[in-house]
Amino acid sequence: MSYQVSKMRLTLRRILQALFLALLFSFSTLAMLRTFAATSSRSATMMEHASAIKEEPPWIKTFVGFWPDRSLRSVFDEEGKEFTAPVVDDNAIEFERAISTTTSTTTTATSKPQTSLDDIFISVKTTKNFHATRLDVIIKTWFTLAREQTWFFTDSDDEEYSEKTHNHLINTGCSASHNRMALCCKMAVEFDTFLESDKRWFCHFDDDNYVNVPQLVRMLQKHDWTDDWYLGKPSIKAPLEILDREHMPQKISFWFATGGAGFCLSRSLGLKMKPLASGGKFISIGDKIRLPDDVTMGYIVEHLLSKQLTVVEEFHSHLEPMKFLKQSHLAEQITFSYSHYGPEMNVLSLNGFNNQIDPYRFLSLHCNLYPNFSFCPR
């Protein structure tokens, strides 16, 4: 009798062990299937957006770091070839501090994290016709200070400049013309690409801008990205007044930051704009008011969302006389530009390279700010 009881217990134990193993296998299989489904869904979403803009978006790119070693800096020689030069002067140390530190105040559990360079999505609008004449000086100067964060939005594939920018050249598929539809098309792709990233700030610039990257970071550190910020500088002395096409003959007025000087939007504001301007809606609004991209941006922010432009005087466009910017104050400014007025060039007035080598004065400006770069005069 005792033998039969022991045998029954042994059989029952084996049955329970088998049931336990079966349940364990079932739960493991279910977990693997859920993980695979989630990964497939995310991958499909990213590839769909990449196909729409004919370029891999920033969050699935392989970035090339600016400082692979803290004692080395990547720069370009006169032929555009990349090499490294030792960081030995105070300007390089100052720049690193500017983009990696916040303030002297210790961050507490209740305070919001300070902005760093990695929090900024920097877009540069360009066109294939200007790649050779405008991008080289940017790539050689300020792009080296924000290589991972800066993207060039153009209208054609270009293997040479895709390589020079470390695959940060995005073909928007927009027209190469300079009409309002083409400009709004590129801005729409810039804005959508920012929204798909995890960046806290969207800063747009043109291909005739020099961006003082450390000063850009310092300026953004003064503003909370969780609030609604539209930062830039108007090129007109009064709000723009246009006809309200839905309520003719009434008029509406609003400020806008000129794209020629650059402007920045906080992520909080960008998310509020998303229902109105994402997915190509930005182009539709621009077509409705029949105005270019920077004006359309101001219309959306100031008129449709009732958010005000905050003027940043340190932004400068080609519409301003560059020669009046004092050399002693250049390090405090954020953006610079240039333009032609007949035979006269509207450029910064500062010492440096001769005009044949540096007609736009960006090389001289960069060496004024960062004299340690290898191409700068000793």
Short mmCIF file of C-alpha atoms in Angstrom, two decimals:
data_model
loop_
_atom_site.label_atom_id
_atom_site.label_comp_id
_atom_site.label_asym_id
_atom_site.label_seq_id
_atom_site.Cartn_x
_atom_site.Cartn_y
_atom_site.Cartn_z
CA MET A 1 0.00 0.00 0.00
CA SER A 2 2.78 2.37 0.94
CA TYR A 3 4.56 1.58 -2.31
CA GLN A 4 1.44 2.48 -4.37
CA VAL A 5 1.02 5.80 -2.53
CA SER A 6 4.63 6.73 -3.18
CA LYS A 7 4.26 5.83 -6.83
CA MET A 8 1.12 7.98 -7.16
CA ARG A 9 2.88 10.91 -5.50
CA LEU A 10 5.82 10.57 -7.87
CA THR A 11 3.50 10.50 -10.89
CA LEU A 12 1.60 13.55 -9.64
CA ARG A 13 4.85 15.45 -9.09
CA ARG A 14 5.98 14.69 -12.65
CA ILE A 15 2.65 15.90 -14.04
CA LEU A 16 2.91 19.17 -12.08
CA GLN A 17 6.50 19.69 -13.25
CA ALA A 18 5.44 19.16 -16.87
CA LEU A 19 2.58 21.66 -16.50
CA PHE A 20 4.95 24.22 -14.94
CA LEU A 21 7.46 23.87 -17.79
CA ALA A 22 4.66 24.20 -20.38
CA LEU A 23 3.38 27.39 -18.76
CA LEU A 24 6.90 28.80 -18.52
CA PHE A 25 7.51 28.11 -22.22
CA SER A 26 4.18 29.73 -23.17
CA PHE A 27 4.90 32.94 -21.21
CA SER A 28 8.41 33.18 -22.70
CA THR A 29 7.09 32.77 -26.24
CA LEU A 30 4.40 35.42 -25.68
CA ALA A 31 6.97 37.92 -24.33
CA MET A 32 9.24 37.38 -27.34
CA LEU A 33 6.33 37.90 -29.77
CA ARG A 34 5.32 41.16 -28.07
CA THR A 35 8.89 42.49 -28.18
CA PHE A 36 9.24 41.57 -31.85
CA ALA A 37 5.92 43.23 -32.71
CA ALA A 38 6.86 46.46 -30.92
CA THR A 39 10.25 46.59 -32.61
CA SER A 40 8.73 45.95 -36.04
CA SER A 41 6.17 48.71 -35.50
CA ARG A 42 8.81 51.27 -34.51
CA SER A 43 11.03 50.30 -37.44
CA ALA A 44 8.14 50.57 -39.90
CA THR A 45 7.23 54.04 -38.62
CA MET A 46 10.80 55.33 -38.93
CA MET A 47 11.30 53.90 -42.41
CA GLU A 48 7.99 55.36 -43.59
CA HIS A 49 9.05 58.86 -42.53
CA ALA A 50 12.54 58.40 -44.00
CA SER A 51 11.00 57.45 -47.32
CA ALA A 52 8.79 60.54 -47.24
CA ILE A 53 11.75 62.90 -47.00
CA LYS A 54 14.08 60.77 -49.17
CA GLU A 55 16.69 60.62 -46.42
CA GLU A 56 17.21 58.79 -43.17
CA PRO A 57 15.98 60.95 -40.30
CA PRO A 58 18.41 62.01 -37.55
CA TRP A 59 17.31 59.56 -34.89
CA ILE A 60 18.44 56.52 -36.94
CA LYS A 61 21.66 58.07 -38.23
CA THR A 62 25.10 56.98 -37.11
CA PHE A 63 26.60 60.16 -35.75
CA VAL A 64 30.29 61.04 -35.91
CA GLY A 65 31.45 62.64 -32.66
CA PHE A 66 33.11 66.03 -32.66
CA TRP A 67 35.70 65.06 -30.06
CA PRO A 68 36.67 61.35 -30.34
CA ASP A 69 39.37 62.31 -27.85
CA ARG A 70 39.08 65.30 -25.51
CA SER A 71 42.57 66.41 -26.48
CA LEU A 72 41.83 66.42 -30.22
CA ARG A 73 39.66 68.55 -32.45
CA SER A 74 38.47 67.72 -35.97
CA VAL A 75 39.00 70.49 -38.52
CA PHE A 76 39.37 70.90 -42.27
CA ASP A 77 42.32 72.05 -44.33
CA GLU A 78 42.14 74.30 -47.38
CA GLU A 79 41.22 71.35 -49.62
CA GLY A 80 38.41 70.29 -47.33
CA LYS A 81 40.23 67.19 -46.07
CA GLU A 82 39.61 66.30 -42.45
CA PHE A 83 42.39 66.01 -39.90
CA THR A 84 42.91 66.59 -36.21
CA ALA A 85 44.73 69.35 -34.39
CA PRO A 86 45.52 69.53 -30.68
CA VAL A 87 43.37 71.75 -28.51
CA VAL A 88 45.79 73.97 -26.66
CA ASP A 89 44.23 77.41 -26.21
CA ASP A 90 41.64 78.94 -23.92
CA ASN A 91 39.07 79.46 -26.71
CA ALA A 92 38.65 75.71 -27.21
CA ILE A 93 38.34 75.19 -23.46
CA GLU A 94 35.79 78.03 -23.25
CA PHE A 95 33.73 76.48 -26.05
CA GLU A 96 33.68 73.08 -24.39
CA ARG A 97 32.56 74.65 -21.13
CA ALA A 98 29.86 76.64 -22.91
CA ILE A 99 28.21 73.58 -24.42
CA SER A 100 28.72 71.15 -21.54
CA THR A 101 28.00 73.23 -18.45
CA THR A 102 24.85 75.02 -17.38
CA THR A 103 25.12 77.59 -14.62
CA SER A 104 26.83 77.87 -11.28
CA THR A 105 23.56 76.89 -9.61
CA THR A 106 23.27 73.22 -8.69
CA THR A 107 20.38 71.41 -10.34
CA THR A 108 17.80 70.20 -7.84
CA ALA A 109 15.15 67.54 -8.08
CA THR A 110 12.48 70.17 -8.77
CA SER A 111 14.40 72.26 -11.33
CA LYS A 112 14.33 71.50 -15.05
CA PRO A 113 17.52 70.28 -16.79
CA GLN A 114 19.54 73.00 -18.50
CA THR A 115 19.89 73.06 -22.28
CA SER A 116 23.05 71.60 -23.81
CA LEU A 117 24.22 71.48 -27.41
CA ASP A 118 22.80 67.97 -27.77
CA ASP A 119 19.32 69.35 -27.05
CA ILE A 120 19.32 71.52 -30.19
CA PHE A 121 18.20 70.55 -33.70
CA ILE A 122 20.01 72.94 -36.07
CA SER A 123 18.74 73.11 -39.64
CA VAL A 124 20.33 74.97 -42.54
CA LYS A 125 18.23 75.65 -45.63
CA THR A 126 20.17 75.52 -48.89
CA THR A 127 19.86 74.62 -52.58
CA LYS A 128 22.02 72.57 -54.95
CA ASN A 129 23.12 75.71 -56.81
CA PHE A 130 24.70 77.10 -53.64
CA HIS A 131 26.41 73.96 -52.32
CA ALA A 132 29.84 74.85 -53.74
CA THR A 133 29.66 78.61 -53.11
CA ARG A 134 28.12 78.67 -49.62
CA LEU A 135 28.44 75.34 -47.81
CA ASP A 136 32.22 74.93 -47.92
CA VAL A 137 32.91 77.87 -45.62
CA ILE A 138 30.21 76.68 -43.18
CA ILE A 139 31.60 73.13 -43.17
CA LYS A 140 35.09 74.47 -42.54
CA THR A 141 34.08 76.79 -39.69
CA TRP A 142 31.08 76.62 -37.38
CA PHE A 143 29.76 73.24 -38.58
CA THR A 144 32.80 71.61 -36.94
CA LEU A 145 31.49 72.87 -33.59
CA ALA A 146 28.05 71.27 -33.98
CA ARG A 147 28.52 68.47 -36.49
CA GLU A 148 26.14 66.00 -34.85
CA GLN A 149 23.39 68.57 -34.31
CA THR A 150 23.39 70.32 -37.71
CA TRP A 151 21.45 69.17 -40.80
CA PHE A 152 21.43 70.69 -44.29
CA PHE A 153 18.09 70.67 -46.13
CA THR A 154 18.45 70.91 -49.89
CA ASP A 155 16.61 70.00 -53.09
CA SER A 156 18.91 67.46 -54.81
CA ASP A 157 21.13 64.53 -54.03
CA ASP A 158 24.81 65.45 -53.84
CA GLU A 159 27.29 62.70 -52.95
CA GLU A 160 30.18 65.13 -52.52
CA TYR A 161 28.44 67.30 -49.93
CA SER A 162 26.75 64.36 -48.30
CA GLU A 163 30.24 63.05 -47.59
CA LYS A 164 31.51 66.47 -46.47
CA THR A 165 28.63 66.82 -44.01
CA HIS A 166 28.96 63.25 -42.74
CA ASN A 167 25.63 62.26 -44.29
CA HIS A 168 23.83 65.25 -42.77
CA LEU A 169 22.52 66.45 -46.15
CA ILE A 170 18.78 65.82 -46.58
CA ASN A 171 17.14 65.96 -50.00
CA THR A 172 13.68 67.37 -49.28
CA GLY A 173 12.37 66.65 -52.78
CA CYS A 174 11.25 70.28 -52.96
CA SER A 175 11.73 72.57 -55.95
CA ALA A 176 15.10 74.30 -56.41
CA SER A 177 13.43 77.63 -57.12
CA HIS A 178 13.26 80.45 -54.57
CA ASN A 179 9.49 80.98 -54.70
CA ARG A 180 7.30 80.86 -51.61
CA MET A 181 6.01 77.33 -52.29
CA ALA A 182 9.53 75.89 -52.54
CA LEU A 183 10.63 77.75 -49.40
CA CYS A 184 7.59 76.57 -47.44
CA CYS A 185 8.16 73.03 -48.69
CA LYS A 186 11.69 72.94 -47.26
CA MET A 187 10.59 74.52 -43.99
CA ALA A 188 7.85 71.91 -43.67
CA VAL A 189 10.42 69.10 -43.97
CA GLU A 190 12.72 70.84 -41.47
CA PHE A 191 9.88 71.22 -38.96
CA ASP A 192 8.61 67.64 -39.36
CA THR A 193 12.13 66.23 -39.00
CA PHE A 194 12.57 68.20 -35.77
CA LEU A 195 9.26 66.89 -34.41
CA GLU A 196 10.35 63.32 -35.09
CA SER A 197 13.56 63.87 -33.13
CA ASP A 198 13.91 64.05 -29.34
CA LYS A 199 15.43 67.54 -29.39
CA ARG A 200 14.21 70.35 -27.14
CA TRP A 201 14.90 73.22 -29.54
CA PHE A 202 14.47 73.77 -33.28
CA CYS A 203 16.82 76.44 -34.66
CA HIS A 204 16.59 77.32 -38.35
CA PHE A 205 19.29 79.15 -40.30
CA ASP A 206 20.07 79.96 -43.93
CA ASP A 207 23.16 78.95 -45.89
CA ASP A 208 24.51 82.53 -45.72
CA ASN A 209 24.61 82.51 -41.89
CA TYR A 210 27.56 82.04 -39.57
CA VAL A 211 26.32 80.63 -36.25
CA ASN A 212 28.25 81.34 -33.07
CA VAL A 213 27.39 77.99 -31.52
CA PRO A 214 28.46 78.64 -27.90
CA GLN A 215 26.45 81.87 -27.81
CA LEU A 216 23.42 80.07 -29.27
CA VAL A 217 23.63 77.54 -26.43
CA ARG A 218 24.04 80.27 -23.81
CA MET A 219 21.01 82.13 -25.14
CA LEU A 220 18.80 79.03 -25.11
CA GLN A 221 19.91 78.20 -21.57
CA LYS A 222 18.09 81.36 -20.47
CA HIS A 223 14.76 79.98 -21.72
CA ASP A 224 12.77 76.99 -20.54
CA TRP A 225 12.11 74.58 -23.42
CA THR A 226 8.93 73.36 -21.68
CA ASP A 227 7.42 76.83 -22.19
CA ASP A 228 6.34 78.34 -25.51
CA TRP A 229 9.24 80.28 -27.02
CA TYR A 230 9.54 81.84 -30.49
CA LEU A 231 12.98 83.48 -30.53
CA GLY A 232 14.31 85.59 -33.37
CA LYS A 233 14.57 89.06 -34.84
CA PRO A 234 12.20 90.88 -37.21
CA SER A 235 13.48 92.69 -40.26
CA ILE A 236 10.67 95.25 -40.23
CA LYS A 237 9.90 98.07 -37.78
CA ALA A 238 6.20 97.34 -37.37
CA PRO A 239 4.03 94.20 -37.40
CA LEU A 240 3.24 92.86 -40.86
CA GLU A 241 -0.33 93.65 -41.92
CA ILE A 242 -2.13 91.41 -44.42
CA LEU A 243 -5.69 90.84 -45.60
CA ASP A 244 -7.69 88.24 -43.72
CA ARG A 245 -8.81 86.13 -46.67
CA GLU A 246 -11.47 84.41 -44.60
CA HIS A 247 -13.00 87.69 -43.43
CA MET A 248 -12.47 90.17 -46.25
CA PRO A 249 -11.83 93.11 -46.14
CA GLN A 250 -10.60 92.78 -42.56
CA LYS A 251 -6.86 92.83 -41.88
CA ILE A 252 -4.63 90.95 -39.45
CA SER A 253 -1.19 91.91 -38.19
CA PHE A 254 1.63 89.90 -36.63
CA TRP A 255 5.38 89.87 -36.10
CA PHE A 256 7.68 87.31 -37.69
CA ALA A 257 11.35 86.46 -37.19
CA THR A 258 13.22 86.83 -40.46
CA GLY A 259 14.72 83.54 -41.62
CA GLY A 260 17.79 85.37 -42.85
CA ALA A 261 18.87 85.97 -39.25
CA GLY A 262 17.74 82.61 -37.90
CA PHE A 263 15.14 81.75 -35.28
CA CYS A 264 14.44 79.10 -32.64
CA LEU A 265 11.28 77.35 -31.41
CA SER A 266 10.94 75.46 -28.14
CA ARG A 267 9.61 71.91 -28.28
CA SER A 268 6.60 72.96 -26.23
CA LEU A 269 5.61 75.45 -28.93
CA GLY A 270 6.47 73.02 -31.70
CA LEU A 271 4.07 70.44 -30.27
CA LYS A 272 1.30 73.05 -30.13
CA MET A 273 2.02 73.85 -33.78
CA LYS A 274 1.93 70.18 -34.79
CA PRO A 275 -1.85 69.88 -35.45
CA LEU A 276 -1.70 73.01 -37.60
CA ALA A 277 1.62 72.71 -39.42
CA SER A 278 2.92 69.14 -39.53
CA GLY A 279 2.53 66.59 -42.30
CA GLY A 280 2.57 69.17 -45.10
CA LYS A 281 0.01 71.50 -43.53
CA PHE A 282 2.70 74.18 -43.24
CA ILE A 283 2.80 74.34 -47.06
CA SER A 284 -0.98 74.72 -47.23
CA ILE A 285 -0.98 77.63 -44.80
CA GLY A 286 1.82 79.35 -46.72
CA ASP A 287 -0.15 78.93 -49.93
CA LYS A 288 -3.29 80.27 -48.26
CA ILE A 289 -1.67 83.52 -47.10
CA ARG A 290 0.60 83.62 -50.18
CA LEU A 291 3.73 84.43 -48.21
CA PRO A 292 7.14 82.73 -47.78
CA ASP A 293 8.31 80.35 -45.07
CA ASP A 294 9.51 82.69 -42.32
CA VAL A 295 6.38 84.84 -42.61
CA THR A 296 4.22 81.70 -42.54
CA MET A 297 5.97 80.63 -39.34
CA GLY A 298 5.16 83.97 -37.73
CA TYR A 299 1.54 83.77 -38.92
CA ILE A 300 1.10 80.35 -37.30
CA VAL A 301 2.78 81.28 -34.02
CA GLU A 302 1.53 84.82 -33.50
CA HIS A 303 -1.85 84.81 -35.24
CA LEU A 304 -3.14 81.23 -35.08
CA LEU A 305 -1.64 80.32 -31.68
CA SER A 306 -1.49 83.84 -30.16
CA LYS A 307 2.10 83.36 -28.98
CA GLN A 308 4.44 86.34 -29.14
CA LEU A 309 7.82 86.64 -30.80
CA THR A 310 10.64 87.26 -28.32
CA VAL A 311 13.22 89.51 -29.99
CA VAL A 312 16.84 88.42 -29.74
CA GLU A 313 19.02 91.33 -30.85
CA GLU A 314 22.10 89.11 -31.29
CA PHE A 315 20.60 87.52 -34.43
CA HIS A 316 21.73 89.35 -37.60
CA SER A 317 20.57 88.97 -41.22
CA HIS A 318 21.90 90.11 -44.59
CA LEU A 319 19.38 92.96 -44.41
CA GLU A 320 21.49 94.67 -41.75
CA PRO A 321 24.75 96.56 -42.46
CA MET A 322 27.35 94.10 -41.17
CA LYS A 323 30.13 96.71 -41.08
CA PHE A 324 28.53 98.42 -38.09
CA LEU A 325 29.04 95.37 -35.85
CA LYS A 326 32.07 96.22 -33.71
CA GLN A 327 34.88 93.69 -33.68
CA SER A 328 35.10 93.92 -29.89
CA HIS A 329 31.47 92.73 -29.61
CA LEU A 330 31.53 89.87 -32.13
CA ALA A 331 31.89 87.12 -29.52
CA GLU A 332 28.60 88.23 -27.93
CA GLN A 333 26.57 87.86 -31.16
CA ILE A 334 24.77 84.68 -32.28
CA THR A 335 24.43 84.91 -36.07
CA PHE A 336 26.02 86.87 -38.91
CA SER A 337 25.37 87.07 -42.63
CA TYR A 338 26.46 88.76 -45.86
CA SER A 339 25.01 90.04 -49.12
CA HIS A 340 25.80 91.92 -52.34
CA TYR A 341 24.60 95.44 -53.07
CA GLY A 342 25.78 95.90 -56.63
CA PRO A 343 29.59 95.87 -56.58
CA GLU A 344 29.65 96.49 -52.81
CA MET A 345 29.74 93.59 -50.36
CA ASN A 346 27.73 93.82 -47.14
CA VAL A 347 30.17 91.96 -44.89
CA LEU A 348 31.78 92.22 -41.47
CA SER A 349 34.60 94.69 -41.17
CA LEU A 350 37.42 92.89 -39.39
CA ASN A 351 41.05 91.97 -39.83
CA GLY A 352 42.06 88.59 -41.13
CA PHE A 353 42.31 86.93 -44.53
CA ASN A 354 42.33 89.05 -47.69
CA ASN A 355 39.06 89.48 -49.56
CA GLN A 356 40.00 87.07 -52.35
CA ILE A 357 40.44 84.19 -49.92
CA ASP A 358 37.62 85.24 -47.60
CA PRO A 359 35.05 87.37 -49.47
CA TYR A 360 32.29 86.68 -46.91
CA ARG A 361 34.63 87.25 -43.91
CA PHE A 362 33.46 84.02 -42.22
CA LEU A 363 36.98 82.53 -42.13
CA SER A 364 38.28 85.72 -40.51
CA LEU A 365 35.36 85.76 -38.07
CA HIS A 366 35.95 82.14 -37.09
CA CYS A 367 39.65 82.78 -36.49
CA ASN A 368 38.74 85.83 -34.43
CA LEU A 369 36.60 83.59 -32.21
CA TYR A 370 38.75 80.43 -32.39
CA PRO A 371 42.34 81.34 -33.30
CA ASN A 372 43.59 77.82 -32.54
CA PHE A 373 42.12 76.35 -35.73
CA SER A 374 44.87 75.13 -38.05
CA PHE A 375 43.93 77.37 -40.98
CA CYS A 376 44.04 80.53 -38.86
CA PRO A 377 47.03 82.90 -39.21
CA ARG A 378 49.63 82.58 -36.48
#
